[in-house]
């Protein structure tokens, strides 16, 4: 239980660092998420954020909060942080990283490849 809880907490930390790197630098994770959601509503958020359901990020934060904060001191609540949930969290974070970093690169690379095939008139 302890290892899974620690890993979930680290994903929350990784999410906060990711948001910071993406320009949301005020406050803690909750403030960063609120600022991101405000930017989405205003249409000024990064493209990946406009295309992502913000609930993914909120749930990731809440999972991390549950792993970090003692609540009422009942560690039984952390039993849900098992290897299955950790695997889902890992895949979700990988999806997020792919959307932010890899997908734009892949799109650009494919477009350049297509453009290279255009016959230019003289």
PDB file of C-alpha atoms in Angstrom:
ATOM      1  CA  UNK A   1       0.000   0.000   0.000  1.00  0.00           C
ATOM      2  CA  UNK A   2       2.806   2.430   0.878  1.00  0.00           C
ATOM      3  CA  UNK A   3       4.637   2.086  -2.440  1.00  0.00           C
ATOM      4  CA  UNK A   4       1.472   2.656  -4.465  1.00  0.00           C
ATOM      5  CA  UNK A   5       0.533   5.636  -2.324  1.00  0.00           C
ATOM      6  CA  UNK A   6       3.990   7.162  -2.817  1.00  0.00           C
ATOM      7  CA  UNK A   7       3.824   6.609  -6.588  1.00  0.00           C
ATOM      8  CA  UNK A   8       0.405   8.262  -6.821  1.00  0.00           C
ATOM      9  CA  UNK A   9       1.733  11.224  -4.834  1.00  0.00           C
ATOM     10  CA  UNK A  10       4.665  11.505  -7.253  1.00  0.00           C
ATOM     11  CA  UNK A  11       2.283  11.609 -10.212  1.00  0.00           C
ATOM     12  CA  UNK A  12       0.533  14.557  -8.559  1.00  0.00           C
ATOM     13  CA  UNK A  13       3.923  16.242  -8.230  1.00  0.00           C
ATOM     14  CA  UNK A  14       4.696  15.474 -11.871  1.00  0.00           C
ATOM     15  CA  UNK A  15       1.353  16.993 -12.883  1.00  0.00           C
ATOM     16  CA  UNK A  16       2.158  20.155 -10.955  1.00  0.00           C
ATOM     17  CA  UNK A  17       5.584  20.416 -12.593  1.00  0.00           C
ATOM     18  CA  UNK A  18       4.031  19.839 -16.008  1.00  0.00           C
ATOM     19  CA  UNK A  19       1.509  22.621 -15.446  1.00  0.00           C
ATOM     20  CA  UNK A  20       4.323  24.920 -14.295  1.00  0.00           C
ATOM     21  CA  UNK A  21       6.340  24.112 -17.421  1.00  0.00           C
ATOM     22  CA  UNK A  22       3.271  24.849 -19.544  1.00  0.00           C
ATOM     23  CA  UNK A  23       3.043  28.371 -18.092  1.00  0.00           C
ATOM     24  CA  UNK A  24       0.719  27.903 -15.114  1.00  0.00           C
ATOM     25  CA  UNK A  25       3.096  28.973 -12.381  1.00  0.00           C
ATOM     26  CA  UNK A  26       1.010  30.564  -9.618  1.00  0.00           C
ATOM     27  CA  UNK A  27       0.176  28.759  -6.415  1.00  0.00           C
ATOM     28  CA  UNK A  28      -0.075  25.059  -5.838  1.00  0.00           C
ATOM     29  CA  UNK A  29      -1.583  22.363  -8.062  1.00  0.00           C
ATOM     30  CA  UNK A  30      -5.213  23.389  -7.441  1.00  0.00           C
ATOM     31  CA  UNK A  31      -4.500  26.995  -8.390  1.00  0.00           C
ATOM     32  CA  UNK A  32      -2.600  25.910 -11.488  1.00  0.00           C
ATOM     33  CA  UNK A  33      -5.552  23.744 -12.562  1.00  0.00           C
ATOM     34  CA  UNK A  34      -8.002  26.595 -11.933  1.00  0.00           C
ATOM     35  CA  UNK A  35      -5.837  28.936 -13.993  1.00  0.00           C
ATOM     36  CA  UNK A  36      -5.669  26.352 -16.787  1.00  0.00           C
ATOM     37  CA  UNK A  37      -9.452  25.939 -16.759  1.00  0.00           C
ATOM     38  CA  UNK A  38      -9.877  29.729 -16.897  1.00  0.00           C
ATOM     39  CA  UNK A  39      -7.495  29.854 -19.863  1.00  0.00           C
ATOM     40  CA  UNK A  40      -9.511  27.104 -21.579  1.00  0.00           C
ATOM     41  CA  UNK A  41     -12.717  29.100 -21.103  1.00  0.00           C
ATOM     42  CA  UNK A  42     -10.998  32.230 -22.411  1.00  0.00           C
ATOM     43  CA  UNK A  43      -9.588  30.328 -25.392  1.00  0.00           C
ATOM     44  CA  UNK A  44      -6.002  31.200 -24.429  1.00  0.00           C
ATOM     45  CA  UNK A  45      -4.927  27.791 -23.161  1.00  0.00           C
ATOM     46  CA  UNK A  46      -2.407  25.626 -24.982  1.00  0.00           C
ATOM     47  CA  UNK A  47      -3.969  23.565 -27.774  1.00  0.00           C
ATOM     48  CA  UNK A  48      -3.614  20.299 -25.853  1.00  0.00           C
ATOM     49  CA  UNK A  49      -5.674  21.726 -23.004  1.00  0.00           C
ATOM     50  CA  UNK A  50      -8.429  22.817 -25.364  1.00  0.00           C
ATOM     51  CA  UNK A  51      -8.673  19.240 -26.624  1.00  0.00           C
ATOM     52  CA  UNK A  52      -8.459  17.460 -23.238  1.00  0.00           C
ATOM     53  CA  UNK A  53     -11.269  16.816 -20.779  1.00  0.00           C
ATOM     54  CA  UNK A  54     -10.068  18.775 -17.720  1.00  0.00           C
ATOM     55  CA  UNK A  55     -11.616  16.170 -15.446  1.00  0.00           C
ATOM     56  CA  UNK A  56      -8.614  13.905 -16.143  1.00  0.00           C
ATOM     57  CA  UNK A  57      -6.334  16.463 -14.496  1.00  0.00           C
ATOM     58  CA  UNK A  58      -8.705  17.080 -11.587  1.00  0.00           C
ATOM     59  CA  UNK A  59      -8.976  13.349 -10.853  1.00  0.00           C
ATOM     60  CA  UNK A  60      -5.196  12.947 -11.021  1.00  0.00           C
ATOM     61  CA  UNK A  61      -4.819  15.773  -8.513  1.00  0.00           C
ATOM     62  CA  UNK A  62      -7.469  14.335  -6.191  1.00  0.00           C
ATOM     63  CA  UNK A  63      -5.815  10.922  -6.266  1.00  0.00           C
ATOM     64  CA  UNK A  64      -2.506  12.547  -5.329  1.00  0.00           C
ATOM     65  CA  UNK A  65      -4.154  14.595  -2.602  1.00  0.00           C
ATOM     66  CA  UNK A  66      -5.627  11.419  -1.140  1.00  0.00           C
ATOM     67  CA  UNK A  67      -2.205   9.802  -1.143  1.00  0.00           C
ATOM     68  CA  UNK A  68      -0.496  12.793   0.493  1.00  0.00           C
ATOM     69  CA  UNK A  69      -2.985  14.141   3.031  1.00  0.00           C
ATOM     70  CA  UNK A  70      -3.748  12.081   6.125  1.00  0.00           C
ATOM     71  CA  UNK A  71      -7.469  12.878   6.107  1.00  0.00           C
ATOM     72  CA  UNK A  72      -8.859  11.441   9.325  1.00  0.00           C
ATOM     73  CA  UNK A  73      -5.778   9.264   9.818  1.00  0.00           C
ATOM     74  CA  UNK A  74      -7.445   6.180   8.385  1.00  0.00           C
ATOM     75  CA  UNK A  75      -4.924   4.589   6.026  1.00  0.00           C
ATOM     76  CA  UNK A  76      -7.543   2.038   4.963  1.00  0.00           C
ATOM     77  CA  UNK A  77      -8.777   4.658   2.478  1.00  0.00           C
ATOM     78  CA  UNK A  78      -5.527   4.246   0.573  1.00  0.00           C
ATOM     79  CA  UNK A  79      -6.265   0.602  -0.266  1.00  0.00           C
ATOM     80  CA  UNK A  80      -7.859   1.776  -3.500  1.00  0.00           C
ATOM     81  CA  UNK A  81      -4.415   2.987  -4.575  1.00  0.00           C
ATOM     82  CA  UNK A  82      -3.494  -0.464  -5.848  1.00  0.00           C
ATOM     83  CA  UNK A  83      -1.409  -1.651  -8.782  1.00  0.00           C
ATOM     84  CA  UNK A  84      -4.407  -1.549 -11.147  1.00  0.00           C
ATOM     85  CA  UNK A  85      -5.150   2.077 -10.365  1.00  0.00           C
ATOM     86  CA  UNK A  86      -1.466   2.922 -10.603  1.00  0.00           C
ATOM     87  CA  UNK A  87      -1.326   1.330 -14.068  1.00  0.00           C
ATOM     88  CA  UNK A  88      -4.335   3.410 -15.164  1.00  0.00           C
ATOM     89  CA  UNK A  89      -2.720   6.549 -13.780  1.00  0.00           C
ATOM     90  CA  UNK A  90       0.528   5.724 -15.589  1.00  0.00           C
ATOM     91  CA  UNK A  91      -1.259   5.246 -18.915  1.00  0.00           C
ATOM     92  CA  UNK A  92      -3.264   8.437 -18.428  1.00  0.00           C
ATOM     93  CA  UNK A  93      -0.122  10.455 -17.693  1.00  0.00           C
ATOM     94  CA  UNK A  94       1.559   8.940 -20.755  1.00  0.00           C
ATOM     95  CA  UNK A  95      -1.477   9.991 -22.822  1.00  0.00           C
ATOM     96  CA  UNK A  96      -1.145  13.504 -21.443  1.00  0.00           C
ATOM     97  CA  UNK A  97       2.565  13.691 -22.280  1.00  0.00           C
ATOM     98  CA  UNK A  98       1.906  12.300 -25.760  1.00  0.00           C
ATOM     99  CA  UNK A  99      -0.797  14.931 -26.362  1.00  0.00           C
ATOM    100  CA  UNK A 100       1.432  17.784 -25.225  1.00  0.00           C
ATOM    101  CA  UNK A 101       4.787  16.844 -26.700  1.00  0.00           C
ATOM    102  CA  UNK A 102       4.703  13.954 -29.145  1.00  0.00           C
ATOM    103  CA  UNK A 103       1.503  14.540 -31.103  1.00  0.00           C
ATOM    104  CA  UNK A 104       2.383  18.071 -32.300  1.00  0.00           C
ATOM    105  CA  UNK A 105       5.816  16.821 -33.370  1.00  0.00           C
ATOM    106  CA  UNK A 106       4.324  13.840 -35.225  1.00  0.00           C
ATOM    107  CA  UNK A 107       1.769  16.041 -36.986  1.00  0.00           C
ATOM    108  CA  UNK A 108       4.450  18.482 -38.098  1.00  0.00           C
ATOM    109  CA  UNK A 109       6.746  15.694 -39.279  1.00  0.00           C
ATOM    110  CA  UNK A 110       3.968  14.091 -41.335  1.00  0.00           C
ATOM    111  CA  UNK A 111       2.934  17.420 -42.835  1.00  0.00           C
ATOM    112  CA  UNK A 112       6.522  18.152 -43.832  1.00  0.00           C
ATOM    113  CA  UNK A 113       6.734  14.721 -45.439  1.00  0.00           C
ATOM    114  CA  UNK A 114       3.600  15.396 -47.459  1.00  0.00           C
ATOM    115  CA  UNK A 115       4.766  18.868 -48.464  1.00  0.00           C
ATOM    116  CA  UNK A 116       8.023  17.398 -49.703  1.00  0.00           C
ATOM    117  CA  UNK A 117       6.004  15.542 -52.304  1.00  0.00           C
ATOM    118  CA  UNK A 118       4.453  18.660 -53.795  1.00  0.00           C
ATOM    119  CA  UNK A 119       5.793  19.396 -57.256  1.00  0.00           C
ATOM    120  CA  UNK A 120       6.694  23.043 -57.427  1.00  0.00           C
ATOM    121  CA  UNK A 121       5.970  24.998 -60.608  1.00  0.00           C
ATOM    122  CA  UNK A 122       8.798  27.025 -62.047  1.00  0.00           C
TER     123      UNK A 122
END
